mmCIF file of C-alpha atoms in Angstrom:
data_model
loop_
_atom_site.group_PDB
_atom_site.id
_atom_site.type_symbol
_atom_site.label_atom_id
_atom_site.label_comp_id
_atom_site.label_asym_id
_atom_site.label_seq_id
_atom_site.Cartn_x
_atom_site.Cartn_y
_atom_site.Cartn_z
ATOM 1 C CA UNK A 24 57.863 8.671 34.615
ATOM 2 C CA UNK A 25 61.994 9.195 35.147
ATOM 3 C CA UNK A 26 62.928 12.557 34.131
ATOM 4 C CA UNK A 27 66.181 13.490 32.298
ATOM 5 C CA UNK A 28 68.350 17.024 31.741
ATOM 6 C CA UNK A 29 68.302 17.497 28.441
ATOM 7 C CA UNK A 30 70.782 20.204 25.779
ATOM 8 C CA UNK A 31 68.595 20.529 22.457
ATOM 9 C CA UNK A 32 71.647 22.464 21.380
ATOM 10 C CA UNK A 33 75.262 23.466 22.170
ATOM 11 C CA UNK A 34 75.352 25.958 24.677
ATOM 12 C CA UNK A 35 71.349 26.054 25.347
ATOM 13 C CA UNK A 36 69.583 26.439 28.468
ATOM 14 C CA UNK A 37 69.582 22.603 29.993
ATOM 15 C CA UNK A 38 65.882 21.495 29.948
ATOM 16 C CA UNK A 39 64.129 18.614 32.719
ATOM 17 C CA UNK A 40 61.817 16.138 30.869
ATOM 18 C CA UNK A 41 60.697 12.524 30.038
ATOM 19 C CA UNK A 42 62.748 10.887 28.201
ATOM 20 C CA UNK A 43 62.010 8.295 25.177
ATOM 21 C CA UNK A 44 61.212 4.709 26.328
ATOM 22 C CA UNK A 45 63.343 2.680 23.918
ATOM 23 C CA UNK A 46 64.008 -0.371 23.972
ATOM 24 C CA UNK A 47 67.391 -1.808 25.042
ATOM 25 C CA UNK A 48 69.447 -3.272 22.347
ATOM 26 C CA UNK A 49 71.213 -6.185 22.526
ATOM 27 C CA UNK A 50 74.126 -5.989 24.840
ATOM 28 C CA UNK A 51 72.510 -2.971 26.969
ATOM 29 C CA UNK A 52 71.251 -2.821 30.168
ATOM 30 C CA UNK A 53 69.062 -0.029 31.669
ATOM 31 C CA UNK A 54 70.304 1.483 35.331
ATOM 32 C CA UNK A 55 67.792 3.749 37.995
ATOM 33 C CA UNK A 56 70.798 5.859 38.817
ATOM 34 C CA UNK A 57 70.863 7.179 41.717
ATOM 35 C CA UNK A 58 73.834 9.624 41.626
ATOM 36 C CA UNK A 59 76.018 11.565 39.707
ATOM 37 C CA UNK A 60 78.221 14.160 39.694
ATOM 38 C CA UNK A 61 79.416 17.823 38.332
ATOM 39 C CA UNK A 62 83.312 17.123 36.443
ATOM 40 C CA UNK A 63 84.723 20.108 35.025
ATOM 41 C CA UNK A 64 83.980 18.564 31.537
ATOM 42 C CA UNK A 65 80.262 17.962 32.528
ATOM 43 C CA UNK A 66 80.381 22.106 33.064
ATOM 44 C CA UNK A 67 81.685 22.397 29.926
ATOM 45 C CA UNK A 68 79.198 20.588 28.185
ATOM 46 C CA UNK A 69 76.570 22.071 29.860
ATOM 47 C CA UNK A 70 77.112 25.749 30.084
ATOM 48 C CA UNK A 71 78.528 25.089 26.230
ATOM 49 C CA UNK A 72 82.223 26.623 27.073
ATOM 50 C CA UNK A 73 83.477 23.668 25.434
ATOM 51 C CA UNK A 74 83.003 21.658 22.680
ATOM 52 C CA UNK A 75 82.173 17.949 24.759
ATOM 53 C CA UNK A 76 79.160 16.953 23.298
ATOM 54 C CA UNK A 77 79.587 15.123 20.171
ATOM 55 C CA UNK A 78 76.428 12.916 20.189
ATOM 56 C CA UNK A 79 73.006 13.745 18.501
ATOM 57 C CA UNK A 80 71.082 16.807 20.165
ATOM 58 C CA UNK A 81 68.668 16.620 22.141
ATOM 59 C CA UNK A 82 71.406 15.352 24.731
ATOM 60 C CA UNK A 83 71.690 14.033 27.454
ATOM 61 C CA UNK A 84 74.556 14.985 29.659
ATOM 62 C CA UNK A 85 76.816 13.816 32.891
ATOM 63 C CA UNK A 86 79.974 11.917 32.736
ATOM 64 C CA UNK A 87 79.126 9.233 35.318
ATOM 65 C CA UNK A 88 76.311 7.517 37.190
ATOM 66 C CA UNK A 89 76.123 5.012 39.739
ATOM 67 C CA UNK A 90 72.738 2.605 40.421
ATOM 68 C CA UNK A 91 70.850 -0.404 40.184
ATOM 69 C CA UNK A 92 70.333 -2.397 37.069
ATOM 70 C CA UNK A 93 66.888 -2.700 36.250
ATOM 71 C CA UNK A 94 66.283 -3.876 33.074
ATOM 72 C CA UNK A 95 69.433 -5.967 31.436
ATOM 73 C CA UNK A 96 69.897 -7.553 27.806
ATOM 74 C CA UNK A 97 73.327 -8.883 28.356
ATOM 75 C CA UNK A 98 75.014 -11.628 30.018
ATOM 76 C CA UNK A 99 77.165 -9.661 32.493
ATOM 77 C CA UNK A 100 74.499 -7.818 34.836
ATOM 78 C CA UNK A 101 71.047 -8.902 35.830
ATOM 79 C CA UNK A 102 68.337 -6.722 37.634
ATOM 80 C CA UNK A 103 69.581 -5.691 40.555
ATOM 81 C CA UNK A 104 73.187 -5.531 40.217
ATOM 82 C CA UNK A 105 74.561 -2.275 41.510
ATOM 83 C CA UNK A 106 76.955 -0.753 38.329
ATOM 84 C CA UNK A 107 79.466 2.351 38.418
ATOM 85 C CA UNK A 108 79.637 4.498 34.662
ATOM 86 C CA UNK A 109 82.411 6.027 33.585
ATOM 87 C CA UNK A 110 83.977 6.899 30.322
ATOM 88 C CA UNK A 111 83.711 4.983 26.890
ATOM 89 C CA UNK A 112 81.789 8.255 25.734
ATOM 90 C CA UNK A 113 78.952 8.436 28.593
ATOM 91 C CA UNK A 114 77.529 12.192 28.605
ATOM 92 C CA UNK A 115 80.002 12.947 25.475
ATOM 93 C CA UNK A 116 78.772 10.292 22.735
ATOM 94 C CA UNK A 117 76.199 8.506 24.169
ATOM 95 C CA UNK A 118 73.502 9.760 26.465
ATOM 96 C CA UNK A 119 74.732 10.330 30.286
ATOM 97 C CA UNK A 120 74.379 10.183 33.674
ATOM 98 C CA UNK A 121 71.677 13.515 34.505
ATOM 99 C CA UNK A 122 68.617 11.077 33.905
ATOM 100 C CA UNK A 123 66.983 8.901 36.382
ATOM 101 C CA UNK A 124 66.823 5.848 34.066
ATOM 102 C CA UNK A 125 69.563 5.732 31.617
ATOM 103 C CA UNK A 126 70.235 2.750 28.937
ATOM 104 C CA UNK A 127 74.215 1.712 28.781
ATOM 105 C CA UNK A 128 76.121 -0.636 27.358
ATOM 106 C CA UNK A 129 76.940 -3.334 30.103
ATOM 107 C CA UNK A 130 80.711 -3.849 28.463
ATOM 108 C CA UNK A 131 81.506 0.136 29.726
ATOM 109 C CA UNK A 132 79.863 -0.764 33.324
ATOM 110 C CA UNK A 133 81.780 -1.865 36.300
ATOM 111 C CA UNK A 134 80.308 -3.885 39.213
ATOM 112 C CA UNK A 135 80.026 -1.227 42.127
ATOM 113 C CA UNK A 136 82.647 -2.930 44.931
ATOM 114 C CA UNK A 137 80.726 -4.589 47.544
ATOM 115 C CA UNK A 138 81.521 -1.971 50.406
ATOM 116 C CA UNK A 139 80.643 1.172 48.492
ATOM 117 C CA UNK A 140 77.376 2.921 48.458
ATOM 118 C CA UNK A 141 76.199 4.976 44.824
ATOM 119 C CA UNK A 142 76.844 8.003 46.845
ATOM 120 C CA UNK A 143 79.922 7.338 48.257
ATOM 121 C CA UNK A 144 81.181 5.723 44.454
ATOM 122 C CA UNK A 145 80.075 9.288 42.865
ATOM 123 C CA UNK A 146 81.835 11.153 45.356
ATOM 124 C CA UNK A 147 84.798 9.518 43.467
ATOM 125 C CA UNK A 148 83.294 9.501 39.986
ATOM 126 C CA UNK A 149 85.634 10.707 37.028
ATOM 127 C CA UNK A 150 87.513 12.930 39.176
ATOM 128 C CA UNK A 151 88.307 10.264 41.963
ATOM 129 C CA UNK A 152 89.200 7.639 39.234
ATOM 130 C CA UNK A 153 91.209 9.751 37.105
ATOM 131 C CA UNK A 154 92.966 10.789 40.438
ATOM 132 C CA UNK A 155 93.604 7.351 41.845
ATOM 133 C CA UNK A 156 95.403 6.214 38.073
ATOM 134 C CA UNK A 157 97.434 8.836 38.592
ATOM 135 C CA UNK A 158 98.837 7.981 41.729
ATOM 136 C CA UNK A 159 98.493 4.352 40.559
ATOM 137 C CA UNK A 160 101.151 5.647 37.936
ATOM 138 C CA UNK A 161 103.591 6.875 39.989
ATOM 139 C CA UNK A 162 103.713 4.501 42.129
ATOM 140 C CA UNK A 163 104.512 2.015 39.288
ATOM 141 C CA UNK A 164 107.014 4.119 37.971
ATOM 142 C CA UNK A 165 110.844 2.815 38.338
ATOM 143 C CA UNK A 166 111.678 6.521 40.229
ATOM 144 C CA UNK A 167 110.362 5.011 43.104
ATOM 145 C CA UNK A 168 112.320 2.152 45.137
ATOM 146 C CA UNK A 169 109.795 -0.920 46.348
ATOM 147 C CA UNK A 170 106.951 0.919 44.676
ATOM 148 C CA UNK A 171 106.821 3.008 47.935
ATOM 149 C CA UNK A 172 106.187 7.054 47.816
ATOM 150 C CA UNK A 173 107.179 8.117 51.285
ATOM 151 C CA UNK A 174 110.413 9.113 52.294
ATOM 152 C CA UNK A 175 111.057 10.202 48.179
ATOM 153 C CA UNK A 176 110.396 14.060 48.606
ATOM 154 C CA UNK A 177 107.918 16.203 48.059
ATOM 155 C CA UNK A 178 105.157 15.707 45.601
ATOM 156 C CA UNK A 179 103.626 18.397 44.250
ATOM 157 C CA UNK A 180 99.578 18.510 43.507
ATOM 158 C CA UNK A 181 98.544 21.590 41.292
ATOM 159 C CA UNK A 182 94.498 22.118 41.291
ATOM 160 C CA UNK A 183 94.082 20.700 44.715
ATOM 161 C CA UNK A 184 91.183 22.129 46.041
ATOM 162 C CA UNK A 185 88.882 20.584 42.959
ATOM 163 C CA UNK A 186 87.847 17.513 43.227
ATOM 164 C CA UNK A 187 90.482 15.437 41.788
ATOM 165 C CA UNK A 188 93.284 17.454 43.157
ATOM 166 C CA UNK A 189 91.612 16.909 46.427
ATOM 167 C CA UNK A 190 91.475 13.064 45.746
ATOM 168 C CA UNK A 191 95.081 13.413 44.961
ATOM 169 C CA UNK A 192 96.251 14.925 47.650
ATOM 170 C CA UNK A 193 94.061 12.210 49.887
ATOM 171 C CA UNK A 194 95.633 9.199 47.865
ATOM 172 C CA UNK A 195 99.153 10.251 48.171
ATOM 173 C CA UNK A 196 98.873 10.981 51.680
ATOM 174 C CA UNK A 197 97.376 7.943 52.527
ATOM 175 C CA UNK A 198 100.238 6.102 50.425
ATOM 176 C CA UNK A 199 102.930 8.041 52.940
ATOM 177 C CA UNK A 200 103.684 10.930 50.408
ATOM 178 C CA UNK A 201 105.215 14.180 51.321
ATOM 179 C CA UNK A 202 102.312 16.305 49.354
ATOM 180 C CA UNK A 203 102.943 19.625 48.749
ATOM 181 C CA UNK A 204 99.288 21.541 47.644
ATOM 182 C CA UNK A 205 99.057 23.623 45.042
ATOM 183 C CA UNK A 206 95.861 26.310 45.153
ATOM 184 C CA UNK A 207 94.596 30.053 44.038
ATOM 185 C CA UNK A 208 92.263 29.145 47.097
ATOM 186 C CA UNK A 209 93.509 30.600 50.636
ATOM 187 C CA UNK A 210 89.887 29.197 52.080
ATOM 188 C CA UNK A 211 91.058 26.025 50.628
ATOM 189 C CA UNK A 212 94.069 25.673 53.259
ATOM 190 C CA UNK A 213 92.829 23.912 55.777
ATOM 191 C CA UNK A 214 90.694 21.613 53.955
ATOM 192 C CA UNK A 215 93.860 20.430 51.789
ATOM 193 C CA UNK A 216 96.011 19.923 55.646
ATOM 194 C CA UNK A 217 93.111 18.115 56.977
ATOM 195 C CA UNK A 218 93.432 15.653 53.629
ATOM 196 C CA UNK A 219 97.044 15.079 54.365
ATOM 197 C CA UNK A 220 99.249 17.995 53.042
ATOM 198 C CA UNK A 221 101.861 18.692 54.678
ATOM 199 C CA UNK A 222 102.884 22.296 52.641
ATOM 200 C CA UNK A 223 100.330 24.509 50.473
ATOM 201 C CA UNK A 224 101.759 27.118 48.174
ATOM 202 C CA UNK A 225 99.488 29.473 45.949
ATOM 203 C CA UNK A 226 98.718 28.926 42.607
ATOM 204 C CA UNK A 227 101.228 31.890 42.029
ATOM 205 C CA UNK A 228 104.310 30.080 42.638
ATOM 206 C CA UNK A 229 103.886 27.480 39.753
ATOM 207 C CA UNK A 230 102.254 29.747 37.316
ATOM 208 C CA UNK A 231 103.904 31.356 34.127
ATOM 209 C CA UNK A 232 105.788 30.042 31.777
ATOM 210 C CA UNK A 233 109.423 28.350 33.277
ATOM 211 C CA UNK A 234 112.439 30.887 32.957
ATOM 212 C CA UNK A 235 114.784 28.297 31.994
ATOM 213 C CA UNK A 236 114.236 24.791 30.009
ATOM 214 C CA UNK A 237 115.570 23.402 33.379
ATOM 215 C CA UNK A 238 115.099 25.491 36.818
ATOM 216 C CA UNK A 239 116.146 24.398 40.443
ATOM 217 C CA UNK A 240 114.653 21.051 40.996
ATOM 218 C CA UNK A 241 112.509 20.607 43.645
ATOM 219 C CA UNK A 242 109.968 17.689 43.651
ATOM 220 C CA UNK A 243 110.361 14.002 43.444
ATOM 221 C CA UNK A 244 107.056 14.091 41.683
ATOM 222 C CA UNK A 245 104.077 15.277 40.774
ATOM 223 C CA UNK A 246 99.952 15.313 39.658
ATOM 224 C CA UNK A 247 99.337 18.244 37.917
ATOM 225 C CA UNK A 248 95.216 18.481 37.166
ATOM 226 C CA UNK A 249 96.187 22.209 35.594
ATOM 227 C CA UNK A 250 98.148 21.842 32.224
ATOM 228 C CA UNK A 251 99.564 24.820 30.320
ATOM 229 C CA UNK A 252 102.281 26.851 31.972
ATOM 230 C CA UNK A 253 101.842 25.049 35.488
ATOM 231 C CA UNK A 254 102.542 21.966 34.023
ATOM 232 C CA UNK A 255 105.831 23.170 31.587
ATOM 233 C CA UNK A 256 106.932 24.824 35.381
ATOM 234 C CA UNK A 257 106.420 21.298 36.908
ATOM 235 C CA UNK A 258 108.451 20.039 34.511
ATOM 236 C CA UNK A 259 111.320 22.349 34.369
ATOM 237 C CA UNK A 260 111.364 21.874 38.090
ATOM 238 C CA UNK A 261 111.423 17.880 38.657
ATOM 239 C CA UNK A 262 113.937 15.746 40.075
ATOM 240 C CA UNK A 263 116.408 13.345 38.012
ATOM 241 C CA UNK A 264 114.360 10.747 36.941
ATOM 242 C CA UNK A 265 111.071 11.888 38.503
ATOM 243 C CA UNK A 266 107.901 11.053 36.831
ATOM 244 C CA UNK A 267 104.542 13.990 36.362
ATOM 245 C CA UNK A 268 101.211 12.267 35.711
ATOM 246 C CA UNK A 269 99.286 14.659 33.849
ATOM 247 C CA UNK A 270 95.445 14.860 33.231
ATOM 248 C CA UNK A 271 94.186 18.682 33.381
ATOM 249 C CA UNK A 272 93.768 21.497 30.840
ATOM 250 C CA UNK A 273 91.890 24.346 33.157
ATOM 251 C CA UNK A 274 94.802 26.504 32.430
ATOM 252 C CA UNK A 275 95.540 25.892 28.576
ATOM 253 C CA UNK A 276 95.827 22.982 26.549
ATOM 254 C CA UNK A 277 99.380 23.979 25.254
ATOM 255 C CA UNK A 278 102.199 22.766 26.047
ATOM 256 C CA UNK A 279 105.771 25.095 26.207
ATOM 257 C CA UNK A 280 108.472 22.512 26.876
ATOM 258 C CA UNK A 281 111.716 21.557 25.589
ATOM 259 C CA UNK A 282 113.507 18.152 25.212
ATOM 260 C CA UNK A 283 116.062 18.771 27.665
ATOM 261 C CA UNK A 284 114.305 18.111 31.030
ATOM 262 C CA UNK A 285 113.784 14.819 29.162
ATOM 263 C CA UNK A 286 117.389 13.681 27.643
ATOM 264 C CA UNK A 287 119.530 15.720 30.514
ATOM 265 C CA UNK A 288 117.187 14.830 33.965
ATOM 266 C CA UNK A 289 115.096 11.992 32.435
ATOM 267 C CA UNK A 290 112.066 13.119 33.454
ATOM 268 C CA UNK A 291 109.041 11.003 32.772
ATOM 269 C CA UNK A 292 105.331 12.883 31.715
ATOM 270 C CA UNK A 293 102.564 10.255 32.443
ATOM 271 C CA UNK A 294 99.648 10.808 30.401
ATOM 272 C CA UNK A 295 96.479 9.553 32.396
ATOM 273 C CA UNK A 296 93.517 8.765 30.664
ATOM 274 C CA UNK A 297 90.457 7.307 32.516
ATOM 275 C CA UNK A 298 88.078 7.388 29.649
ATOM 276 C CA UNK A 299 89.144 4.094 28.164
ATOM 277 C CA UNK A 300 91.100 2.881 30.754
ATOM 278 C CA UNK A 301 91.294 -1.366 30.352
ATOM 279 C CA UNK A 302 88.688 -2.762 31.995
ATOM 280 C CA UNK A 303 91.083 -4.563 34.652
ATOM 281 C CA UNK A 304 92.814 -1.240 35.926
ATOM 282 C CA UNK A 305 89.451 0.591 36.152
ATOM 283 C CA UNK A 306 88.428 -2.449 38.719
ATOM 284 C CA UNK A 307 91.490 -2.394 40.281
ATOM 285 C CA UNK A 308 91.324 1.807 40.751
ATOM 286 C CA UNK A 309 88.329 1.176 41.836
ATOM 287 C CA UNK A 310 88.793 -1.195 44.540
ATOM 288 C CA UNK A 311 91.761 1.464 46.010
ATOM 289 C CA UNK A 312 88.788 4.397 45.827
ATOM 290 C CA UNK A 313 86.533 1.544 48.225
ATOM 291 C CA UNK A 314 89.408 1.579 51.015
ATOM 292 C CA UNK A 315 89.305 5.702 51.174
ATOM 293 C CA UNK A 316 85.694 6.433 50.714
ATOM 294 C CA UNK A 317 84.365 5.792 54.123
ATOM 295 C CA UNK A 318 81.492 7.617 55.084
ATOM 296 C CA UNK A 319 83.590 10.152 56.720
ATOM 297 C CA UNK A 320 85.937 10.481 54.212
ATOM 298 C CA UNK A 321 83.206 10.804 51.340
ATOM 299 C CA UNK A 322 81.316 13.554 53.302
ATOM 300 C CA UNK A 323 84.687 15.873 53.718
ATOM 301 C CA UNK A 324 85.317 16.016 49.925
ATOM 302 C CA UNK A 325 81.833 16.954 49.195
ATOM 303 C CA UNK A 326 81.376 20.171 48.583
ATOM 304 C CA UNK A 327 77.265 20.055 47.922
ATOM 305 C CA UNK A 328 74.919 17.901 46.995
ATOM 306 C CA UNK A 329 72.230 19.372 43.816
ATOM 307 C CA UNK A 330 69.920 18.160 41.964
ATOM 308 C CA UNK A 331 68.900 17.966 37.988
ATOM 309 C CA UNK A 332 67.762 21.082 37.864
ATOM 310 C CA UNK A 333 70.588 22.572 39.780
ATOM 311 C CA UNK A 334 73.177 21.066 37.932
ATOM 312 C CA UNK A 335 73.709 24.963 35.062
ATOM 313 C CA UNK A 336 74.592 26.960 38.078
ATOM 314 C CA UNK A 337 76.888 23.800 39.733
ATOM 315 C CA UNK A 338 78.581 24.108 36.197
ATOM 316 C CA UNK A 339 79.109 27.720 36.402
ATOM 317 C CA UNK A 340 80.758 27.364 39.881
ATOM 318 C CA UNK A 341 82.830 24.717 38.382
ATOM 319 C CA UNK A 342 83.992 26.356 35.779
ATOM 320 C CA UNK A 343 85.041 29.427 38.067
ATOM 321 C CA UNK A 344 86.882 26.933 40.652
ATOM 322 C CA UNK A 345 84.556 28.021 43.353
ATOM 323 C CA UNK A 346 83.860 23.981 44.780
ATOM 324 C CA UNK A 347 86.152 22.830 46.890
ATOM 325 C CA UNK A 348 86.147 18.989 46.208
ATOM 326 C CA UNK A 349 83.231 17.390 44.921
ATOM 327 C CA UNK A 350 79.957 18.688 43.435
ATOM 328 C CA UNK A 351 76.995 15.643 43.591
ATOM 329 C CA UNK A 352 74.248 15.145 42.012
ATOM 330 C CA UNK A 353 71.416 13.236 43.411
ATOM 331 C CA UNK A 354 69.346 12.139 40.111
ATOM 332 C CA UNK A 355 67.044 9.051 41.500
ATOM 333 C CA UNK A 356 63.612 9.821 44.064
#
């Protein structure tokens, strides 16, 4: 029988059972997922340190799976099509990822590209995604002549050493970036070089509220997986024109700005969202993700590998900032 992690209530002690076997509606199609993965919002929702969950308790958690389709009642996927889930409310509305057979709309799935392996595609998972739209945004952004990033300046990645930063940081590099790290990790250093930064600074140097509404500028752009006071310093602090793509809150969800590195430098915030990204963009992100992820690649930014019944005291690592890159999960035998 497939097991499942379930929350019977906010903030309770995460519990491995059976699950129900219903039925798949019309339009659903039931995956053996093989892997999953630890976001910073799946440790949220799971150690209860933030309010995630908004589905019917008992719950099943976990932002994203990858597997095999074994069971479909809609026209886009047939038994044994290998899917990727992401967003459109998995592990926050609707039943997620930590269960070994899990039922899911086949409109919110994505065919897994051909070269990628579940592992490898939950390496990525939320955290890769969300990472490569961001990059995907500044690249597209008018800043930049013939949509190139190298030879602009330096970019600056706050959060680096979790696992979006990290995927970041690999992206930009990869796209000929000048990436400049941002970490509270000193163990973290040569893991962010070896992913392509060329400068790390501490956390220090970005935290506290700006000074000024405008301070010296000094990047040509920027992914800032932080929010809060990193992010209004980012802002004070970016080039004429220069865009920030923005998709963290791990240091506050407010905001202390004014309008005038907007109307004087024309600075550009970028909000990323990955949940509902169009369907089109999500493919095309994730065809990017399938020319980084090689084997090698995908075993660097792993930090571990756990298993359902690991996956509280992943959360509470998470949630300090102890990984550096990814935390898996391996949910299928």
């Amino acid at each position: 029988m497939p097991r499942a992690l379930f929350l019977d209530e906010p903030g309770g002690e995460a519990q491995l059972r059976d699950p129900p076997d219903d039925p798949l509606a019309e339009g659903e199609v039931r995956v053996a997922v093989s892997h999953s993965g630890v976001n910073y919002k799946d440790a949220l929702a799971v150690t209860g340190e933030g309010k995630i969950i908004r589905g019917d308790f008992p719950f099943v958690p976990g932002i994203d799976l990858a597997g095999e389709v074994v069971e479909s009642d809609a026209n886009a996927f047939r038994e044994g099509d290998r899917v990727i889930g992401t967003g459109w409310g998995l592990g926050e509305t609707r039943p997620g990822g930590y269960a070994e057979h899990q039922r899911v709309p086949a409109s919110t799935l994505v065919e897994m590209p051909e070269a990628l392996t579940p592992r490898r595609a939950m390496v990525a998972g939320t955290a890769g995604l969300t990472a490569v739209l961001a990059v995907m945004a500044l690249e597209e952004h008018d800043f930049y002549d013939s949509e190139a990033l190298a030879d602009t300046g330096e970019i600056a990645v706050t959060g680096a050493s979790g696992a979006a930063g990290s995927f970041a940081v690999a992206l930009l590099a990869e796209a000929g970036a000048e990436v400049v790290a941002s970490t509270g990790s000193e163990g973290a250093h040569d893991y962010l070089r070896e992913l392509g930064a060329v400068r790390i600074i501490g956390r220090e140097a970005l935290a506290g509220a700006p000074e000024r509404p405008m301070q010296s500028a000094r990047w040509a752009g920027a992914v800032d997986a932080v929010g809060g006071d990193t992010l209004a310093t980012l802002i004070s602090e970016m080039e004429r024109h220069a865009p920030v793509a923005s998709f963290g809150n791990a240091g506050g969800y407010e905001l202390e700005t004014t309008v005038f590195p907007f109307i004087l430098r024309g600075v550009s915030l970028l909000g990323i969202d990955s949940n509902e990204c169009p369907d089109a963009r999500r493919r095309a992100a994730w065809e990017r993700l399938r020319g980084l992820l090689t084997d090698d690649v995908a075993d660097y930014l792993t930090d571990r590998v756990v298993g359902l019944g690991d996956i509280g005291a992943a959360s509470e690592d998470v949630l300090a900032g102890r990984p550096r890159g990814r935390v898996l999960v391996k949910v299928g035998k």
